[in-house]
PDB file of C-alpha atoms and ligand atoms in Angstrom:
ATOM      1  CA  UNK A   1       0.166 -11.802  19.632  1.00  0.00           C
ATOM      2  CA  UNK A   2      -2.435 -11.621  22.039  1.00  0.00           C
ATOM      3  CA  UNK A   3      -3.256  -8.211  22.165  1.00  0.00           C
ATOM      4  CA  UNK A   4      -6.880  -8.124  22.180  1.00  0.00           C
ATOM      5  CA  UNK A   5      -7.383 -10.396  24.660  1.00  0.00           C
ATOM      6  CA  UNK A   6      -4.644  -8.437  27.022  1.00  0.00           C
ATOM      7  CA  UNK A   7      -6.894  -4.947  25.922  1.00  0.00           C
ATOM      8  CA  UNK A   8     -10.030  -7.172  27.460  1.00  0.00           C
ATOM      9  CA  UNK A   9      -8.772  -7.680  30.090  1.00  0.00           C
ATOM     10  CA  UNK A  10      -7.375  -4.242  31.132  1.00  0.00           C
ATOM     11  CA  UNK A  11     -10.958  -3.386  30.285  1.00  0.00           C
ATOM     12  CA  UNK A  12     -12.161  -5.490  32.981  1.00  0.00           C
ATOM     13  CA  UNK A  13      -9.830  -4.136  34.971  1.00  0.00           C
ATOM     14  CA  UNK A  14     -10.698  -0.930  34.849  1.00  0.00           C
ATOM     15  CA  UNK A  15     -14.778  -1.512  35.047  1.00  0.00           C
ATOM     16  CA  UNK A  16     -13.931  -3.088  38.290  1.00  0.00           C
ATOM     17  CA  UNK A  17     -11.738  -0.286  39.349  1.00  0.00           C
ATOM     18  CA  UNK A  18     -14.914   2.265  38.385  1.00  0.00           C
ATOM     19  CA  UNK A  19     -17.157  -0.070  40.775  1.00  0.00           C
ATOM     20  CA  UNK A  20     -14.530   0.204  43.537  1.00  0.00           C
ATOM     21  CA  UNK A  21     -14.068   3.560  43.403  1.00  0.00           C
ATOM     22  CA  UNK A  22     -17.641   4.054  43.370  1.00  0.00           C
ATOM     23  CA  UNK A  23     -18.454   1.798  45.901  1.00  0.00           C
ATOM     24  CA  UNK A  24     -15.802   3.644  48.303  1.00  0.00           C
ATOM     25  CA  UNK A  25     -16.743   6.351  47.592  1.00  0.00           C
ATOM     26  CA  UNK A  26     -13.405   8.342  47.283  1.00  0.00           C
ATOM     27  CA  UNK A  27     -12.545  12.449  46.855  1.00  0.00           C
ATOM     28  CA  UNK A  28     -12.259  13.624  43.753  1.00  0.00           C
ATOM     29  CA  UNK A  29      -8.609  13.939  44.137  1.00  0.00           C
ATOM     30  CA  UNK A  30      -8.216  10.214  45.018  1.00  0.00           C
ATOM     31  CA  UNK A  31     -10.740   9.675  41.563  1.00  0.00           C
ATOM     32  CA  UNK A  32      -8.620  12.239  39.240  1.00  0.00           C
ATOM     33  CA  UNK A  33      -5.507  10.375  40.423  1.00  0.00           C
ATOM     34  CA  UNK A  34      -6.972   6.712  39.763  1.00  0.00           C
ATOM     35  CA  UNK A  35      -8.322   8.264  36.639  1.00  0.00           C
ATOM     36  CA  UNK A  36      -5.196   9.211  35.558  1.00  0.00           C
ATOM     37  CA  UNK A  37      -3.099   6.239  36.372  1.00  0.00           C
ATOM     38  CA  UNK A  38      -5.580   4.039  34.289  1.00  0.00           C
ATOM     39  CA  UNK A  39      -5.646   6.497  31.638  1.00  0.00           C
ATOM     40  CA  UNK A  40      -2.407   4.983  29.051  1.00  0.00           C
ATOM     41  CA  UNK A  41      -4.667   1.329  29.305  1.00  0.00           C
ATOM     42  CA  UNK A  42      -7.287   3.209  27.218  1.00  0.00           C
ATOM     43  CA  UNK A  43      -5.045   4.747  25.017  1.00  0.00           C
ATOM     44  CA  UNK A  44      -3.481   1.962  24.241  1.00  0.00           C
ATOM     45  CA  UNK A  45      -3.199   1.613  20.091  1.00  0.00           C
ATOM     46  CA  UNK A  46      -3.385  -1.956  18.555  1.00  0.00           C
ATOM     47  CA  UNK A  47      -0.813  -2.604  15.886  1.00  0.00           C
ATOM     48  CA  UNK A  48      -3.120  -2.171  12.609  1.00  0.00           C
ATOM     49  CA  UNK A  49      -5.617  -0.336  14.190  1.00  0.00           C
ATOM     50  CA  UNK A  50      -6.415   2.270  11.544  1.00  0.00           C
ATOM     51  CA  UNK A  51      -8.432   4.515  13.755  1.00  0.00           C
ATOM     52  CA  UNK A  52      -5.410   5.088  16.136  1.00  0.00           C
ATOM     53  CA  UNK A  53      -3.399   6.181  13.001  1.00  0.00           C
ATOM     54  CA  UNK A  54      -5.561   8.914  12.389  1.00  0.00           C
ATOM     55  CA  UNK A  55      -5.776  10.099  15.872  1.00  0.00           C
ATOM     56  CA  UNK A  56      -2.253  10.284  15.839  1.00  0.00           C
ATOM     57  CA  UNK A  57      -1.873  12.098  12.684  1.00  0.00           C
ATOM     58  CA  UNK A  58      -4.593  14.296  13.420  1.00  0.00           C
ATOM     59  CA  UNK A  59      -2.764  15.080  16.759  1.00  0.00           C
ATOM     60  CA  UNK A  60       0.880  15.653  15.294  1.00  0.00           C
ATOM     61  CA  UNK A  61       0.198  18.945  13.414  1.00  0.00           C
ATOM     62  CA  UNK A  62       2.873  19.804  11.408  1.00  0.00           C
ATOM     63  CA  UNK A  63       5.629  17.114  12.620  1.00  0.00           C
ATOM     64  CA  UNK A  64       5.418  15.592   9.099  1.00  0.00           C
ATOM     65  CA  UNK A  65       9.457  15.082   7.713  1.00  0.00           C
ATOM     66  CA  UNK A  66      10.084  16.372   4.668  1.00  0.00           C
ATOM     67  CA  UNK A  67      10.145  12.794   3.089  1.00  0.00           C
ATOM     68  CA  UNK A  68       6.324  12.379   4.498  1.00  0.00           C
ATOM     69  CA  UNK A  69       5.069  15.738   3.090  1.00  0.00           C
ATOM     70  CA  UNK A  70       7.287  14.843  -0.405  1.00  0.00           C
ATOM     71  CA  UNK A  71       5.482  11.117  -0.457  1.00  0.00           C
ATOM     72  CA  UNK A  72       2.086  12.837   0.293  1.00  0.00           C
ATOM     73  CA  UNK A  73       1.899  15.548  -2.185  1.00  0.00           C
ATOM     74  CA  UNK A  74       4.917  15.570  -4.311  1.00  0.00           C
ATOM     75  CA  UNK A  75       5.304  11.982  -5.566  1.00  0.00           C
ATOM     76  CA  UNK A  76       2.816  11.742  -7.822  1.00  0.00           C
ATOM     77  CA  UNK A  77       4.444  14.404 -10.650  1.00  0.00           C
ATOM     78  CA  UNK A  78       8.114  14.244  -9.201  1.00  0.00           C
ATOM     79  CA  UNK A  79       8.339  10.773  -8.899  1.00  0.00           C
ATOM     80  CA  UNK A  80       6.738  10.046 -12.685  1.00  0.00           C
ATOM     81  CA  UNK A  81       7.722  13.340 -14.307  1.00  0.00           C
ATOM     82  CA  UNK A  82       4.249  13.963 -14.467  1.00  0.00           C
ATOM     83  CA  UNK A  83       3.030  17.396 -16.238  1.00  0.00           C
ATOM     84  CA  UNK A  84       6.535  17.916 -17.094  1.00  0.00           C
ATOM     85  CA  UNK A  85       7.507  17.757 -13.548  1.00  0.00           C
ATOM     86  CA  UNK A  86      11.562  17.599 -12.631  1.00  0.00           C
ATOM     87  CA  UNK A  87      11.919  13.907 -11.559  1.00  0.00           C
ATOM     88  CA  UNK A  88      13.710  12.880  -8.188  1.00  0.00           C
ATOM     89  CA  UNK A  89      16.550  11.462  -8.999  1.00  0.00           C
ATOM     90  CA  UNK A  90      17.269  12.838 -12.081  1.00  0.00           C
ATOM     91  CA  UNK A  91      19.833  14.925 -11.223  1.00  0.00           C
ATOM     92  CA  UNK A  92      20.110  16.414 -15.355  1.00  0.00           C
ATOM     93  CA  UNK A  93      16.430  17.726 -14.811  1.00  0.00           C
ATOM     94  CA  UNK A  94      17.121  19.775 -11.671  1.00  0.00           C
ATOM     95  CA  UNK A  95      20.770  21.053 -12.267  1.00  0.00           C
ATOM     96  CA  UNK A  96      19.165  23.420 -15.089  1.00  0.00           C
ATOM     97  CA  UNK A  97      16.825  24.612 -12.714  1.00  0.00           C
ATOM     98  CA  UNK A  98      19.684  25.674 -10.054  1.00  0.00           C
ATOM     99  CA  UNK A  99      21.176  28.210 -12.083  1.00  0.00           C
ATOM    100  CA  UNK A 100      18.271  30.204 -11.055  1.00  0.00           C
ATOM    101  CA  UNK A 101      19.510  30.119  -7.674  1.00  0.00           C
ATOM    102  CA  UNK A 102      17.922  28.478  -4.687  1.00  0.00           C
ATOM    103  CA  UNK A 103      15.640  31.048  -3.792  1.00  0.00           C
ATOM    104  CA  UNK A 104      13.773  31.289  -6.749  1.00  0.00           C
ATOM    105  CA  UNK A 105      13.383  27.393  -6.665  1.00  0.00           C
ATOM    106  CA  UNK A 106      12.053  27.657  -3.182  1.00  0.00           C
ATOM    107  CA  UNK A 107       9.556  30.714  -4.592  1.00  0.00           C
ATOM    108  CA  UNK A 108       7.928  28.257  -7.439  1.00  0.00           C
ATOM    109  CA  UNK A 109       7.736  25.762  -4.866  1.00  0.00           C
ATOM    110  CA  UNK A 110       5.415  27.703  -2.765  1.00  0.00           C
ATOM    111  CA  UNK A 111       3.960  30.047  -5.013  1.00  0.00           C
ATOM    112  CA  UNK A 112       3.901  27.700  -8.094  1.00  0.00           C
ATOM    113  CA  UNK A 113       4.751  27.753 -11.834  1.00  0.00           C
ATOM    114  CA  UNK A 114       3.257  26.925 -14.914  1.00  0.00           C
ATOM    115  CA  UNK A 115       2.551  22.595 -13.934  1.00  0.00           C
ATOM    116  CA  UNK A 116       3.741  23.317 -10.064  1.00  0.00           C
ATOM    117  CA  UNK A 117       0.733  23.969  -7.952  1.00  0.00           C
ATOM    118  CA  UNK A 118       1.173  26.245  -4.863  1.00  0.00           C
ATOM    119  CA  UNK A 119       3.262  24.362  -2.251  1.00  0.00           C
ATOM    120  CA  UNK A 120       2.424  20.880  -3.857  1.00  0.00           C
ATOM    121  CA  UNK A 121      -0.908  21.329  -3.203  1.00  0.00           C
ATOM    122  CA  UNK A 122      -0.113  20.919   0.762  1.00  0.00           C
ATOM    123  CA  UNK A 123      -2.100  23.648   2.089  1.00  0.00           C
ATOM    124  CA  UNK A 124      -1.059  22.504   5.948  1.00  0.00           C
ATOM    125  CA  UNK A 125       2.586  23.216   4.957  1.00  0.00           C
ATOM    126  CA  UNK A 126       4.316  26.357   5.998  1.00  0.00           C
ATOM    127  CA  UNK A 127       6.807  27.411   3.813  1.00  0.00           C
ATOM    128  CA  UNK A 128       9.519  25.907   5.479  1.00  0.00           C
ATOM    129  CA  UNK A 129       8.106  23.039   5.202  1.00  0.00           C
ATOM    130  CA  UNK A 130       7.990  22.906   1.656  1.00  0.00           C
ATOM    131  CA  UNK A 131      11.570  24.359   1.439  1.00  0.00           C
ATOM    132  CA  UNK A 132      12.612  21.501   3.749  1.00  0.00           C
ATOM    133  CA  UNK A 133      10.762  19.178   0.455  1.00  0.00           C
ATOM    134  CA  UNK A 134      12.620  20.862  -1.911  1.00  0.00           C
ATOM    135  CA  UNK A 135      15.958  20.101   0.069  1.00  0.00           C
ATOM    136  CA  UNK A 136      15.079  16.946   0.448  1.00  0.00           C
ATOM    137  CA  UNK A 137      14.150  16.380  -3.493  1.00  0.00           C
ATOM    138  CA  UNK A 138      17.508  18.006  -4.330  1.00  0.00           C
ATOM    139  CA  UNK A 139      19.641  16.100  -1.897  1.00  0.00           C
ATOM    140  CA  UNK A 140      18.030  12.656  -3.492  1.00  0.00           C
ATOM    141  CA  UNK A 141      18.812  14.273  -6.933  1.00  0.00           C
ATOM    142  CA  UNK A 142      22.383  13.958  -6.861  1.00  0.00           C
TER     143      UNK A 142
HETATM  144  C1  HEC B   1       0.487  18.282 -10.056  1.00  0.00           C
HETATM  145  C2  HEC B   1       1.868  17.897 -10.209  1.00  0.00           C
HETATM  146  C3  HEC B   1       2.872  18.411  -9.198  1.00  0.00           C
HETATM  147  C4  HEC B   1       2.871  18.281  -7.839  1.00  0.00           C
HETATM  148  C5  HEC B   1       1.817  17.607  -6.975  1.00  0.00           C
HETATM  149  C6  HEC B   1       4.091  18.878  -7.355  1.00  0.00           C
HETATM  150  N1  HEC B   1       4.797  19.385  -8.404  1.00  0.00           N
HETATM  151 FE1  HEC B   1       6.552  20.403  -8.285  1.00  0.00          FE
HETATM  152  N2  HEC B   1       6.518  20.681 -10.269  1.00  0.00           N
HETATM  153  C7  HEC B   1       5.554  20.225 -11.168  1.00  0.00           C
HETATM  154  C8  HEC B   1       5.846  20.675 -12.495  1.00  0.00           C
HETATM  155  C9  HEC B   1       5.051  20.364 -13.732  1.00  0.00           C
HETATM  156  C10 HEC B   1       7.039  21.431 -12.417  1.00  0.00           C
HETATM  157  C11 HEC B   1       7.760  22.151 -13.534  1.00  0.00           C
HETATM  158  C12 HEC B   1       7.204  23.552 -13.593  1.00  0.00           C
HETATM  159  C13 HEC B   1       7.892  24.353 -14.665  1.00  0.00           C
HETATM  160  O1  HEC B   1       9.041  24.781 -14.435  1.00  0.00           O
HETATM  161  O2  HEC B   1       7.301  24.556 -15.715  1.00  0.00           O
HETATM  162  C14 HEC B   1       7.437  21.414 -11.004  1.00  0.00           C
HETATM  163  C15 HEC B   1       8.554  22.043 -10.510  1.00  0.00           C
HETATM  164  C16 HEC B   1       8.972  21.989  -9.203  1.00  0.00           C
HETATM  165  C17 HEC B   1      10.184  22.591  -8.700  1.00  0.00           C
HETATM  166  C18 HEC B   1      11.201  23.367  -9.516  1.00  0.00           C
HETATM  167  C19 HEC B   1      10.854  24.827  -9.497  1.00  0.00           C
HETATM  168  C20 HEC B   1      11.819  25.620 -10.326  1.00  0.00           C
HETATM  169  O3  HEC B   1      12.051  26.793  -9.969  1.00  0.00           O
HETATM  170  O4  HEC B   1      12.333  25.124 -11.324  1.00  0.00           O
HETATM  171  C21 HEC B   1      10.249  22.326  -7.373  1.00  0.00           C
HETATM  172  C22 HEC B   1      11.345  22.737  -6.413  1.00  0.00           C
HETATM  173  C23 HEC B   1       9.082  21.564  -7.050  1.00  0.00           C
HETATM  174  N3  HEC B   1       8.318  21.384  -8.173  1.00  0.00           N
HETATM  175  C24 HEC B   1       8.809  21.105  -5.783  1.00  0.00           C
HETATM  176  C25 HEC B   1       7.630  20.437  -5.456  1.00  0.00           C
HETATM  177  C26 HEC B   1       7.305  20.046  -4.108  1.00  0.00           C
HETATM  178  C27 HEC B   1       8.193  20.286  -2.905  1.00  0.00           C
HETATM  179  C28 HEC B   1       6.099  19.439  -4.172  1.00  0.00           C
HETATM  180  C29 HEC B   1       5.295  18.861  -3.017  1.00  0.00           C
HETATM  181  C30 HEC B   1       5.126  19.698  -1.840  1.00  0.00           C
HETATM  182  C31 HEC B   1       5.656  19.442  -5.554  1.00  0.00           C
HETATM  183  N4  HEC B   1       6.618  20.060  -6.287  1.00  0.00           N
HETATM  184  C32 HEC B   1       4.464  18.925  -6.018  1.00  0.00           C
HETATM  185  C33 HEC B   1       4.469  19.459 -10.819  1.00  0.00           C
HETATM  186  C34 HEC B   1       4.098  19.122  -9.551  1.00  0.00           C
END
């Protein structure tokens, strides 16, 4: 695992690339081309890097999976049973609930009840995204 050196030394690479191309002078087309054939070294994200993590979460806008949204905001009550809160897993605690029909589950989900805040909390999520949570905490409650 060399990576840092390897990132130094595209660096170099691509200061003496600038200097070229500014020594040459070249069009703007020849620079936006250069430009964008250097552009991936800079990108480039370093395993552990934390600061690339959050550009890249920042970036993906709503491509969470329902198992990322449930870890984010639903673990901490369904995972404990915290507040009173149906447990994954438990299948018991959430066959009750059922009887109600799916839709309704779906509604306190988003809307809330009693203990259950608003979609989890998750203000980012669209509805179906929280309905895709509740599948997901249903199909792991088995
Ligand atoms: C602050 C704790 C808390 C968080 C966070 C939370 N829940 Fe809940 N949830 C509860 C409690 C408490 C109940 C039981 C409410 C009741 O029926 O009185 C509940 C109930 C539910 C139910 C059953 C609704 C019904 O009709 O019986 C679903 C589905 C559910 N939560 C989904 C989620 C999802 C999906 C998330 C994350 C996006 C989430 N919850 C986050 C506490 C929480």
């Amino acid at each position: 695992m060399n990576m840092l050196k390897s990132n130094a030394v595209k660096l170099m690479g691509i200061l003496l690339l600038g200097m070229a191309v500014s020594a040459h002078g070249v069009s703007d087309k020849q620079r936006a081309a250069i430009e964008e054939r250097i552009a991936p070294a800079g990108s480039v994200c370093m395993e552990g890097d934390s600061s690339c993590g959050a550009a890249v979460a920042s970036s993906g806008g709503g491509a969470k999976s329902p198992e990322d949204i449930y870890n984010t905001n639903c673990m901490a009550c369904h995972a404990t049973g915290a507040a009173g809160a149906p447990k994954m897993g438990d299948a018991g605690a959430w066959t009750g609930r059922m009887d109600k029909g799916l839709e309704t589950v779906y509604a306190n989900a988003i809307n809330g009840i009693n203990g259950m805040p608003a979609k989890g909390l998750c203000m980012s999520c669209s509805d179906d995204d929280v309905k895709a949570v509740v599948d997901y905490i249903l199909d792991n409650s088995k």
